[in-house]
Amino acid sequence: MNTVAEKIAFIQGRETTALESEFPIVEISQVAEQESWRKEINRPIYHIHKWWATRLGSVFRAITLAALSRPGTDTWKSFYERHQFAGKVVLDPFMGSGTTLGEAVKLGAKAIGCDINPVSTFLVRQAFTRVQESQLRAAFARLEQQVATKLRHYYQTRDPQTGELIPVLYFFWVKTVTTPDGETVPLLSRYVFAQDAYPKKKPKAQIVCPSCWGVVEDRYDATDLACPHCAHRFNPQEGPASGQYVTGKSGGRYRIKDLLPSDGRPLAHRLYAIMALRPDGEKVYLPVRDEDLALYAEAEAMLQRENLPLPTLAVRPGHNTDQARGYNYTYWRDFFNARQLLCLGLLLHAILEIEDVAIQEQMLCLFSSTLEFNNLFCSFKGEGTGAVRHMFSNHILKPERTPLENSVWGTDKSSGTFSTLFESRLIRAKRYLDQPFEIAFEDDLLGQRSSTRKIVASDPIHAQCVASWDELRTTDQGVLVLNGNSSKLPVPDRSVDAVVTDPPYFDFVHYSELSDFFFAWLSPVLKSRYPWFGREDSSHKGEVQHKDPRVFARQLASVFSECCRVLKDDGVLAFSFHHSRAEGWAAIYEAITNAGLAVVAAHPVHAELRAASPKTAAKDPISLDAILVCKKRNPVSATQLDQRAIVNRSTVLTNRLLGAGMSISSADRFVIVASQTLVALSNVEVDFEVACNTILQTSKAAQQGAPADAPKAARP
């Protein structure tokens, strides 16, 4: 018993699973990092629809595999093998996108997933629903015949070279304000509106003239330009908007928020440029002409005449919504312009006419997924990338000053449209059910890692979606997908072999505030079918979400207590967690302890792409999760916390990851130390404040080197 984890595991009871001792943190982290670059391709089943903080499938496969395997099993050696844990049951009380469920059924186990959010429940059910690809393609073809021509009509422009109408990929818009002296000013921080993702290599850029609004092609870093259309000379790098202020032509400087419309409407928008697609595949930037404005006006008029299933839900106050509300986005329909509302409404109306309920709901899920890329909170990422930056690139709903209007139906050169997501999200997810693959590294002749390949390491997913525990018990392979409060599960005592989950963070994303965006469209058409869509919004009083860590700890403890009830005595509860502050870890410790559990091991693994937004905005981003492994608590004798052992263990784990070439930030180091401290704290039973102080002191000691004596504050 050389490590803290092994000592605690011995005190709490003998190991019963492979997850309680060593874990292949390096190998799993390397595979996970590869997966994180293209999660929607490498694990498409969990990306059929937007969900937040979706965990990596490779990590959760390893966790679930180890949680169901006997002590001494080599988890990494078994990772690419096919398994049949027949009769085993895995529970995820915070189901989210369904990652745990998918990895459990791939291993041959049964799975129970519960989420309090109706959007989560709906998308997970659609992910596991088996429908034939031919049926989906037939339904898509019927939709294309019925509605695509109508939608394409509103996304076209005239090619100035040929005079022919050509499809529009994107419309470029800018918010405008009106100053007290009546001047209308666009909120452009610079007049360069399109450039390559790597502009130093490809400096060509598109610039809009502030005088005639013509489109000019020049360098991305041009500072002195004479417009070839009107001869106006200007600096493309200096637009009228800067930070929270805007400057008019007369020199007056105004706070943008002070210029919001007095009638409560959002700021007005001006259409100023177009990217269109020529028949030969060339993408061309064009200025906006009268014919383009007339087409938009036609859409506005048609929207008034049509009776369409559009959202009426108000945007409620909240941490993630207050910024949008502060700019007069008070209803979810305000997030779309008239053309988007018309085309989305026409598409939704056509989907609702599909008679086959299973096919209709697959298309509804696809429609809802399309919303993320077709609204006024989207922006242009640039050439050489996926062009559309979706609305959830920030955790708050930040109003976009230069929105990008996507083409709702799309072309084969589009991204984030109904037709392209049909192939890239829906069809890809259905194919994954037939061939659930893992990513593996390929070595060259010199033993150097050179590429990756896909290995089918599981049988096809034929998990039957059931409605009750009794049905699950009698099926060979099933998935019980529940909607409700996970502190009250319709599951018998001691019936679950492992609980594997990713709980919410107490002070981060409030999922229901964001999921209301989808709920606003789905609820009116599904509430008669599913009671959980009959709420006022997607929130619930039983949500585990609070900015006060002590309140959050109580909420989480209620769910963990229920997990403890349904967990078999020799089972484990394992969950991923990271946080940059000690009180976050203290809240987790308190929740675990109050639920009658103890942390017996903690394994740091790669959790998220370091380049992901909003990680790139953080000075010291966290890219590691701690996998906290818990068991039912046995009576323990309080002992003095061994700080040196914690620091030594943390150093060993850090060095293992560094030795494999991983980049470990100081925030990642804190995650490692805090998680190892929780393992040790399970043996001393302290209160919240002491736990918080102990984590801080131990982290400080890890930076300076462990002291000879344990901190007195850590003693019970």
XYZ file of C-alpha atoms in Angstrom:
716
model
C 0.000 0.000 0.000
C 2.352 2.681 -1.260
C -0.076 5.314 -2.523
C -2.726 7.379 -0.801
C -5.339 5.841 -3.104
C -4.343 2.309 -2.137
C -4.379 3.115 1.593
C -7.834 4.653 1.436
C -9.134 1.825 -0.740
C -7.948 -0.674 1.861
C -9.631 1.233 4.699
C -12.889 1.672 2.815
C -12.949 -1.963 1.798
C -11.116 -4.188 -0.616
C -10.998 -3.261 -4.253
C -13.830 -4.721 -6.275
C -13.161 -3.078 -9.640
C -10.185 -2.226 -11.820
C -11.071 1.456 -11.612
C -10.020 1.707 -7.961
C -6.296 1.280 -8.558
C -4.183 2.158 -11.560
C -5.695 3.645 -14.684
C -4.037 4.172 -18.105
C -4.068 7.972 -17.819
C -1.431 8.518 -20.509
C -2.835 6.189 -23.152
C -6.438 7.292 -22.626
C -5.423 10.955 -22.607
C -3.632 10.565 -25.916
C -6.621 8.907 -27.568
C -8.968 11.433 -25.961
C -6.958 14.375 -27.253
C -7.161 12.957 -30.763
C -10.912 12.487 -30.404
C -11.365 16.032 -29.112
C -10.199 17.574 -32.385
C -13.292 16.330 -34.247
C -15.711 15.022 -31.657
C -18.685 15.116 -34.014
C -16.837 12.802 -36.410
C -15.116 10.527 -33.902
C -18.197 10.032 -31.690
C -21.128 11.162 -33.881
C -23.771 9.471 -31.755
C -23.304 12.092 -29.005
C -23.339 15.041 -31.413
C -26.619 14.471 -33.188
C -27.716 17.689 -31.470
C -26.091 20.420 -29.428
C -25.388 19.736 -25.775
C -22.957 21.453 -23.469
C -19.785 20.015 -21.927
C -20.169 16.737 -23.795
C -17.497 14.425 -22.405
C -15.176 12.387 -24.592
C -16.404 8.905 -25.470
C -12.971 7.297 -25.284
C -12.539 8.466 -21.682
C -15.954 7.198 -20.667
C -15.402 3.887 -22.424
C -12.280 3.393 -20.324
C -14.022 4.463 -17.097
C -16.995 2.174 -17.702
C -14.787 -0.719 -18.774
C -12.670 -0.419 -15.635
C -15.741 0.058 -13.416
C -17.220 -3.221 -14.688
C -13.939 -5.185 -14.682
C -12.361 -7.127 -11.856
C -9.365 -5.797 -9.933
C -6.108 -6.381 -11.747
C -7.629 -6.090 -15.223
C -5.385 -4.211 -17.635
C -7.839 -1.567 -18.835
C -5.671 -0.363 -21.702
C -4.996 -3.887 -22.957
C -8.747 -4.504 -22.911
C -9.687 -1.153 -24.454
C -9.880 -2.323 -28.078
C -11.359 -5.729 -27.280
C -15.026 -6.583 -27.637
C -16.828 -7.089 -24.343
C -20.119 -8.539 -23.208
C -20.938 -7.430 -19.677
C -24.280 -9.177 -19.913
C -26.564 -8.418 -16.994
C -24.514 -5.458 -15.795
C -26.341 -2.149 -15.365
C -24.735 1.298 -15.620
C -26.493 4.479 -14.476
C -25.900 8.102 -15.469
C -28.020 10.518 -13.366
C -26.816 13.538 -15.401
C -27.300 12.043 -18.830
C -26.640 15.119 -20.991
C -25.836 13.937 -24.511
C -25.847 10.246 -23.535
C -22.105 9.505 -23.552
C -22.226 7.079 -20.625
C -25.202 5.227 -22.084
C -23.539 4.733 -25.438
C -20.267 3.494 -23.979
C -22.086 1.131 -21.596
C -24.187 -0.549 -24.285
C -21.124 -0.827 -26.540
C -19.590 -2.914 -23.752
C -22.637 -5.174 -23.698
C -24.172 -3.721 -20.527
C -27.595 -2.222 -19.946
C -27.862 1.494 -19.285
C -30.098 3.895 -17.406
C -29.912 7.590 -18.160
C -31.853 10.361 -16.492
C -31.806 14.093 -17.096
C -34.010 16.817 -15.745
C -33.837 18.728 -19.032
C -36.412 17.791 -21.714
C -34.087 18.683 -24.598
C -31.480 16.228 -23.298
C -34.056 13.466 -22.981
C -35.329 14.058 -26.493
C -31.930 14.129 -28.181
C -30.681 10.985 -26.393
C -33.778 9.065 -27.407
C -33.230 10.120 -30.989
C -29.566 9.134 -30.851
C -30.391 5.557 -29.863
C -33.464 5.158 -32.065
C -32.748 2.767 -34.922
C -34.253 3.729 -38.256
C -33.152 2.558 -41.665
C -30.973 4.956 -43.606
C -33.138 4.350 -46.667
C -36.191 5.590 -44.741
C -34.378 8.716 -43.636
C -33.190 9.418 -47.172
C -36.695 8.893 -48.552
C -38.105 11.342 -45.986
C -35.358 13.837 -46.773
C -36.114 13.548 -50.497
C -39.807 14.232 -49.832
C -38.916 17.308 -47.772
C -36.617 18.484 -50.521
C -39.410 18.123 -53.039
C -41.990 19.831 -50.814
C -40.098 22.722 -49.285
C -36.483 23.061 -50.487
C -37.414 25.031 -53.620
C -39.331 27.555 -51.503
C -36.388 27.963 -49.150
C -33.787 28.224 -51.916
C -35.826 30.991 -53.511
C -34.963 33.284 -50.613
C -31.251 32.450 -50.748
C -30.221 33.495 -54.237
C -28.718 36.512 -55.950
C -27.899 37.606 -59.485
C -24.419 36.968 -60.823
C -23.169 40.275 -62.278
C -21.070 38.363 -64.838
C -23.829 36.256 -66.381
C -27.055 37.850 -65.158
C -28.189 34.426 -63.920
C -29.515 33.695 -60.427
C -27.027 31.747 -58.289
C -27.366 30.330 -54.753
C -26.305 32.407 -51.767
C -24.185 30.707 -49.123
C -24.137 33.562 -46.613
C -25.586 37.020 -46.103
C -23.408 39.433 -44.102
C -25.242 41.775 -41.736
C -24.155 44.492 -39.311
C -26.031 46.017 -36.400
C -26.610 49.769 -36.639
C -27.327 52.518 -34.130
C -28.877 55.914 -34.604
C -27.135 58.813 -32.877
C -29.018 61.708 -31.227
C -28.411 63.849 -34.323
C -30.052 61.223 -36.560
C -26.945 59.602 -38.069
C -27.114 55.827 -38.643
C -23.785 54.196 -37.794
C -22.815 50.546 -38.439
C -21.157 48.708 -35.549
C -18.129 47.628 -37.549
C -14.853 47.591 -35.635
C -13.019 47.296 -38.970
C -14.105 47.218 -42.596
C -12.347 43.913 -43.319
C -15.218 41.457 -43.049
C -13.748 38.240 -44.502
C -10.214 36.912 -44.393
C -8.443 33.563 -44.279
C -7.939 31.719 -40.997
C -4.199 31.989 -41.707
C -3.997 35.482 -43.199
C -0.191 35.726 -43.244
C -0.128 32.755 -45.605
C -3.179 33.880 -47.581
C -3.457 37.664 -47.187
C -6.357 38.188 -49.610
C -9.363 39.649 -47.795
C -12.767 41.222 -48.449
C -13.370 44.819 -47.406
C -16.551 46.876 -47.464
C -16.323 50.555 -48.373
C -17.885 52.789 -45.681
C -18.984 55.303 -48.299
C -20.636 53.354 -51.134
C -20.831 49.934 -49.428
C -19.069 48.325 -52.354
C -16.998 45.178 -51.806
C -13.261 45.524 -52.357
C -10.655 42.774 -52.472
C -7.302 43.660 -50.896
C -4.934 42.572 -48.131
C -6.268 41.751 -44.667
C -3.816 44.252 -43.114
C -4.315 47.130 -45.566
C -4.307 50.507 -43.808
C -4.798 52.931 -46.708
C -7.285 52.051 -49.417
C -9.014 53.984 -52.192
C -12.340 52.388 -53.100
C -12.305 51.456 -56.812
C -16.062 52.057 -56.975
C -16.325 55.559 -55.493
C -12.697 56.677 -54.898
C -13.320 57.143 -51.163
C -10.064 56.763 -49.212
C -10.159 55.072 -45.815
C -8.301 52.867 -43.352
C -9.906 49.382 -43.414
C -8.631 48.687 -39.891
C -10.538 51.551 -38.270
C -14.284 51.131 -38.044
C -16.652 53.328 -36.036
C -17.186 50.767 -33.236
C -14.587 50.169 -30.554
C -15.368 48.233 -27.406
C -18.615 49.507 -25.925
C -18.495 52.777 -27.858
C -19.242 54.028 -31.360
C -18.075 57.196 -33.099
C -20.166 59.046 -35.680
C -18.882 60.918 -38.720
C -19.228 64.202 -36.842
C -16.867 62.906 -34.185
C -19.455 62.324 -31.481
C -18.663 59.321 -29.279
C -21.515 57.357 -27.720
C -21.993 54.352 -25.495
C -23.661 51.728 -27.689
C -26.063 50.563 -25.014
C -27.331 54.133 -24.601
C -28.469 54.045 -28.244
C -30.759 51.022 -27.946
C -34.235 51.594 -29.453
C -36.595 53.134 -26.915
C -39.452 50.853 -27.993
C -37.698 47.765 -26.604
C -36.725 46.234 -29.930
C -33.220 44.897 -30.635
C -30.858 47.036 -32.691
C -31.566 47.332 -36.406
C -29.442 45.477 -38.964
C -28.060 46.381 -42.366
C -27.377 43.788 -45.056
C -24.052 44.761 -46.634
C -22.433 41.797 -48.440
C -23.102 38.364 -49.904
C -21.103 35.207 -50.520
C -22.606 33.302 -53.448
C -21.771 30.119 -55.320
C -21.212 30.030 -59.064
C -22.033 26.902 -61.125
C -18.338 26.017 -61.424
C -17.976 25.939 -57.624
C -16.327 29.360 -57.281
C -17.309 31.309 -54.164
C -17.741 34.986 -54.937
C -18.273 38.009 -52.683
C -20.832 40.515 -53.941
C -22.269 43.818 -52.757
C -25.935 44.089 -51.857
C -28.178 45.446 -54.611
C -31.812 46.542 -54.773
C -32.911 43.130 -55.989
C -31.397 41.511 -52.877
C -33.183 43.956 -50.586
C -36.447 43.333 -52.450
C -36.049 39.596 -51.891
C -35.699 40.142 -48.150
C -38.745 42.413 -48.159
C -40.657 39.646 -49.948
C -39.709 37.252 -47.143
C -40.903 39.772 -44.542
C -44.258 40.092 -46.288
C -44.638 36.332 -46.683
C -43.903 35.798 -42.985
C -46.863 38.018 -42.115
C -49.192 35.990 -44.344
C -48.106 32.472 -43.347
C -49.434 30.656 -40.269
C -46.281 28.896 -39.123
C -45.225 27.018 -35.950
C -42.896 29.730 -34.605
C -41.631 30.160 -31.012
C -43.480 32.454 -28.605
C -41.441 31.756 -25.450
C -39.871 34.700 -23.624
C -36.179 34.742 -22.695
C -36.058 34.477 -18.915
C -33.507 36.315 -16.785
C -30.383 34.342 -15.963
C -26.602 34.249 -15.824
C -26.353 33.066 -19.435
C -29.199 35.175 -20.854
C -28.925 38.563 -19.151
C -26.512 39.979 -21.714
C -28.897 39.178 -24.576
C -31.851 40.567 -22.618
C -29.826 43.713 -21.946
C -29.806 44.311 -25.715
C -33.597 43.844 -25.984
C -33.601 40.175 -26.983
C -36.641 39.399 -24.870
C -38.231 36.616 -26.939
C -36.515 33.658 -28.573
C -37.980 34.612 -31.939
C -35.934 37.841 -31.674
C -32.843 35.701 -32.288
C -33.855 35.304 -35.945
C -34.523 37.714 -38.770
C -37.706 37.581 -40.848
C -36.204 35.427 -43.619
C -34.876 32.916 -41.103
C -38.219 32.716 -39.300
C -40.059 32.208 -42.579
C -37.763 29.485 -43.894
C -37.409 27.679 -40.564
C -41.172 27.831 -40.057
C -41.843 26.419 -43.539
C -39.357 23.614 -42.931
C -40.799 22.749 -39.511
C -44.332 22.738 -40.904
C -43.293 20.252 -43.595
C -41.545 17.997 -41.050
C -44.682 17.868 -38.899
C -46.586 16.413 -41.861
C -44.391 13.263 -41.830
C -46.734 10.488 -40.655
C -44.132 8.025 -39.357
C -43.491 9.289 -35.804
C -39.999 7.780 -35.530
C -38.878 9.376 -38.798
C -40.609 12.649 -37.958
C -38.779 12.889 -34.611
C -35.436 12.170 -36.255
C -36.109 15.079 -38.596
C -37.290 17.249 -35.701
C -34.014 16.544 -33.938
C -32.127 17.494 -37.110
C -34.221 20.650 -37.460
C -33.480 21.660 -33.875
C -29.781 21.021 -34.455
C -29.929 23.304 -37.503
C -31.135 26.218 -35.356
C -27.718 26.505 -33.737
C -26.180 27.617 -37.050
C -29.084 29.687 -38.385
C -29.753 32.692 -36.174
C -28.571 36.258 -35.591
C -26.037 35.195 -32.945
C -23.906 33.380 -35.542
C -20.827 34.953 -37.107
C -18.284 34.341 -39.854
C -15.226 32.314 -38.865
C -13.355 33.064 -42.074
C -12.047 31.313 -45.149
C -10.275 28.004 -44.666
C -12.478 26.931 -41.745
C -16.037 25.827 -41.142
C -17.507 29.179 -42.126
C -20.212 29.518 -39.463
C -19.324 30.247 -35.846
C -22.350 28.880 -34.002
C -24.243 30.834 -31.374
C -22.901 28.854 -28.406
C -19.232 29.576 -28.985
C -19.568 31.665 -25.819
C -21.198 30.333 -22.668
C -23.270 33.467 -22.494
C -25.605 34.539 -25.269
C -23.505 37.390 -26.581
C -25.266 39.556 -29.191
C -23.296 39.466 -32.434
C -22.584 42.859 -33.994
C -21.874 41.375 -37.426
C -24.233 38.399 -37.750
C -23.847 35.849 -40.501
C -27.090 34.634 -42.060
C -26.660 31.061 -43.224
C -28.748 29.379 -45.924
C -31.335 27.280 -44.059
C -31.535 24.414 -46.557
C -28.017 24.887 -47.935
C -25.911 23.524 -50.771
C -23.146 20.931 -50.910
C -20.693 23.793 -50.240
C -22.522 24.994 -47.116
C -21.905 24.238 -43.463
C -24.416 24.131 -40.635
C -27.485 23.865 -42.875
C -30.337 21.367 -42.828
C -29.048 19.451 -45.855
C -25.394 19.345 -44.769
C -26.195 18.409 -41.154
C -28.415 15.618 -42.477
C -25.281 13.954 -43.837
C -22.670 15.070 -41.310
C -24.694 14.614 -38.119
C -27.797 12.462 -38.574
C -26.647 9.894 -41.135
C -23.203 9.655 -39.547
C -24.773 8.970 -36.130
C -27.035 6.246 -37.534
C -24.087 4.562 -39.233
C -22.177 4.623 -35.949
C -24.900 2.430 -34.440
C -23.949 -0.246 -36.986
C -20.187 0.201 -36.674
C -19.249 1.753 -33.321
C -15.538 2.407 -33.754
C -12.641 3.558 -31.599
C -9.678 5.692 -32.604
C -6.294 3.956 -32.583
C -2.823 5.214 -33.416
C -0.750 3.818 -36.255
C 3.044 3.515 -35.929
C 5.489 3.694 -38.819
C 8.370 1.270 -39.417
C 10.504 3.123 -36.878
C 7.847 2.809 -34.206
C 6.899 6.489 -34.440
C 3.243 7.463 -34.302
C 2.277 8.509 -37.819
C -1.514 8.409 -38.197
C -4.773 7.184 -36.742
C -7.236 4.542 -37.794
C -10.671 3.384 -36.751
C -11.170 0.043 -35.029
C -14.620 -1.494 -34.639
C -14.278 -2.768 -31.078
C -17.939 -3.265 -30.215
C -20.910 -5.125 -31.583
C -23.564 -3.029 -33.354
C -25.710 -1.022 -30.951
C -29.135 -2.620 -30.861
C -30.116 -1.337 -27.437
C -33.879 -1.255 -27.142
C -35.249 1.965 -25.641
C -37.515 0.892 -22.785
C -39.915 2.780 -20.543
C -39.410 1.164 -17.120
C -37.055 -0.793 -14.893
C -39.156 -3.933 -15.352
C -38.760 -3.715 -19.113
C -35.031 -3.114 -18.785
C -34.655 -6.095 -16.469
C -36.222 -8.441 -19.011
C -34.270 -7.249 -22.064
C -30.890 -8.601 -23.141
C -29.630 -5.168 -24.126
C -31.632 -2.081 -23.305
C -31.507 1.621 -22.552
C -33.867 3.229 -20.068
C -33.990 6.957 -20.863
C -35.763 8.953 -18.176
C -36.743 12.575 -17.740
C -36.955 13.853 -14.208
C -35.197 14.589 -10.952
C -32.398 12.070 -10.409
C -32.795 12.338 -6.646
C -35.906 10.192 -7.102
C -35.208 7.348 -9.507
C -37.739 4.599 -10.368
C -35.031 1.987 -9.781
C -34.834 -0.654 -6.988
C -32.249 -0.635 -4.202
C -28.844 -2.159 -4.957
C -29.677 -2.853 -8.602
C -26.969 -0.862 -10.418
C -23.418 -2.132 -10.915
C -21.787 1.230 -11.631
C -22.689 4.902 -11.751
C -20.697 6.856 -14.346
C -21.491 10.509 -14.884
C -20.395 14.106 -15.393
C -22.252 16.401 -12.959
C -22.910 20.094 -13.616
C -20.491 22.750 -12.373
C -21.960 24.964 -9.684
C -20.934 28.318 -11.161
C -20.554 27.651 -14.849
C -23.053 27.047 -17.649
C -26.714 26.991 -16.643
C -27.859 24.470 -19.222
C -31.588 25.136 -19.051
C -31.125 28.861 -19.717
C -29.393 27.978 -22.974
C -31.525 24.956 -23.889
C -34.607 27.189 -23.818
C -33.437 28.272 -27.281
C -34.298 24.787 -28.594
C -37.171 24.202 -26.164
C -38.960 27.264 -27.576
C -39.277 25.509 -30.950
C -39.722 21.902 -29.785
C -42.160 22.336 -26.902
C -45.177 23.578 -28.911
C -44.976 20.602 -31.284
C -44.061 17.887 -28.746
C -45.846 18.815 -25.505
C -48.925 16.778 -26.400
C -46.667 13.759 -26.942
C -44.287 14.115 -23.996
C -45.404 15.642 -20.663
C -41.920 16.941 -19.927
C -42.241 19.309 -22.894
C -45.357 20.803 -21.299
C -43.424 23.029 -18.881
C -43.235 26.795 -19.155
C -39.558 26.442 -20.073
C -36.814 23.807 -19.854
C -35.900 24.619 -16.245
C -36.939 22.572 -13.203
C -36.828 23.293 -9.482
C -34.813 20.106 -9.016
C -31.893 21.296 -11.160
C -28.440 20.816 -9.676
C -27.158 24.302 -10.393
C -26.306 27.123 -8.009
C -23.651 29.814 -7.623
C -23.419 29.163 -3.868
C -21.107 26.137 -3.431
C -22.828 25.021 -0.228
C -26.261 25.022 -1.873
C -24.781 23.238 -4.885
C -23.260 20.644 -2.539
C -26.671 19.950 -0.994
C -28.297 19.614 -4.414
C -25.614 17.266 -5.666
C -25.679 15.248 -2.448
C -29.378 14.534 -2.962
C -28.604 12.931 -6.341
C -25.506 11.119 -5.092
C -27.520 9.776 -2.129
C -30.008 8.290 -4.567
C -27.130 6.826 -6.567
C -25.812 5.293 -3.347
C -29.225 3.732 -2.735
C -29.466 2.056 -6.138
C -25.755 1.133 -6.299
C -24.722 -2.378 -5.361
C -22.530 -2.596 -2.269
C -19.463 -3.533 -4.303
C -20.128 -1.027 -7.081
C -18.440 2.293 -7.774
C -19.661 5.774 -8.545
C -17.220 7.491 -10.902
C -17.520 10.975 -12.308
C -15.419 13.550 -14.119
C -14.779 16.929 -12.577
C -12.508 19.924 -12.786
C -12.580 23.338 -11.230
C -10.164 26.212 -10.837
C -11.185 27.149 -7.284
C -10.909 25.301 -4.003
C -14.556 25.888 -3.038
C -15.641 23.930 -6.094
C -13.693 20.921 -4.873
C -14.874 21.420 -1.300
C -18.466 21.382 -2.566
C -17.824 18.093 -4.331
C -16.205 16.645 -1.195
C -19.182 17.687 0.936
C -21.687 16.233 -1.537
C -19.832 12.919 -1.681
C -19.457 12.665 2.095
C -23.079 13.599 2.849
C -24.246 10.997 0.337
C -22.511 8.242 2.283
C -19.666 7.827 -0.175
C -15.895 8.135 -0.065
C -13.361 8.932 -2.779
C -11.009 5.959 -3.151
C -9.094 7.002 -6.271
C -8.635 9.958 -8.620
C -7.259 9.712 -12.158
C -6.342 12.805 -14.253
C -7.169 12.467 -17.954
C -7.439 14.739 -20.966
C -10.899 16.254 -21.051
C -11.224 18.909 -23.703
C -9.519 20.474 -26.677
C -7.230 23.193 -25.321
C -7.954 25.374 -28.355
C -11.714 25.227 -27.789
C -13.593 28.451 -27.135
C -13.892 29.813 -24.491
C -10.753 28.002 -23.271
C -8.574 30.083 -25.562
C -9.717 33.194 -23.702
C -8.514 31.813 -20.382
C -5.030 32.793 -19.214
C -4.474 29.368 -17.680
C -6.912 26.910 -19.289
C -7.847 23.578 -17.740
C -7.630 20.653 -20.136
C -7.687 17.839 -17.574
C -10.578 16.202 -15.794
C -10.144 14.292 -12.581
C -12.001 10.994 -12.638
C -13.150 10.663 -9.024
C -13.892 7.076 -8.020
C -16.219 6.651 -5.038
C -17.496 3.713 -3.017
C -20.001 3.338 -0.246
C -18.460 4.620 2.957
C -17.511 2.230 5.754
C -16.805 3.450 9.297
C -13.259 4.832 9.344
C -10.836 5.899 12.009
C -9.856 9.530 11.682
C -6.159 9.931 10.966
C -3.868 12.846 10.301
C -3.771 13.854 6.664
C -0.436 13.038 5.023
C 0.208 16.083 2.905
C 3.580 14.868 1.697
C 2.017 11.674 0.336
C -0.590 13.728 -1.551
C 2.043 15.952 -3.104
C 4.233 12.989 -4.008
C 1.317 11.180 -5.643
C 0.333 14.337 -7.539
C 3.897 14.789 -8.746
C 4.059 11.215 -10.002
C 0.833 11.650 -11.977
C 1.922 15.003 -13.392
C 5.278 13.635 -14.464
C 3.627 10.674 -16.183
C 1.565 13.035 -18.324
C 4.475 15.390 -18.963
C 6.675 12.454 -19.883
C 4.184 11.517 -22.576
C 4.522 14.955 -24.153
C 1.302 16.442 -22.792
C 1.094 20.144 -22.021
C 0.111 20.631 -18.378
C -0.914 24.113 -17.248
C -0.682 25.311 -13.657
C -4.488 25.040 -13.522
C -4.173 21.398 -14.610
C -1.677 20.837 -11.806
C -4.209 22.270 -9.376
C -6.816 19.802 -10.653
C -4.425 16.917 -10.003
C -3.523 18.070 -6.478
C -7.121 18.914 -5.515
C -8.395 15.517 -6.672
C -5.682 13.651 -4.759
C -6.510 15.734 -1.689
C -10.119 14.566 -1.912
C -8.925 10.975 -1.799
C -7.038 11.678 1.413
C -9.833 13.776 2.921
C -12.179 10.806 2.658
C -10.202 9.349 5.542
C -10.389 12.336 7.888
C -13.979 13.623 7.603
C -13.683 17.424 7.748
C -16.191 20.215 7.150
C -16.477 22.466 4.106
C -14.174 25.245 5.324
C -11.451 22.858 6.434
C -11.701 20.948 3.172
C -11.371 24.197 1.226
C -8.358 25.345 3.274
C -6.713 21.946 3.028
C -6.998 21.937 -0.755
C -5.477 25.419 -0.916
C -2.635 24.551 1.470
C -1.853 21.304 -0.278
C -1.840 22.996 -3.666
C 0.541 25.632 -2.330
C 2.728 22.917 -0.839
C 2.808 21.143 -4.187
C 4.151 24.304 -5.800
C 6.841 24.729 -3.141
C 7.532 21.131 -2.134
C 5.713 19.161 0.567
C 6.419 20.119 4.206
C 7.386 17.589 6.827
C 4.180 18.060 8.818
C 0.540 18.056 7.759
C -1.366 21.329 8.133
C -3.244 21.499 11.410
C -6.355 22.780 9.645
C -6.692 19.453 7.900
C -7.166 17.510 11.115
C -10.728 16.523 12.017
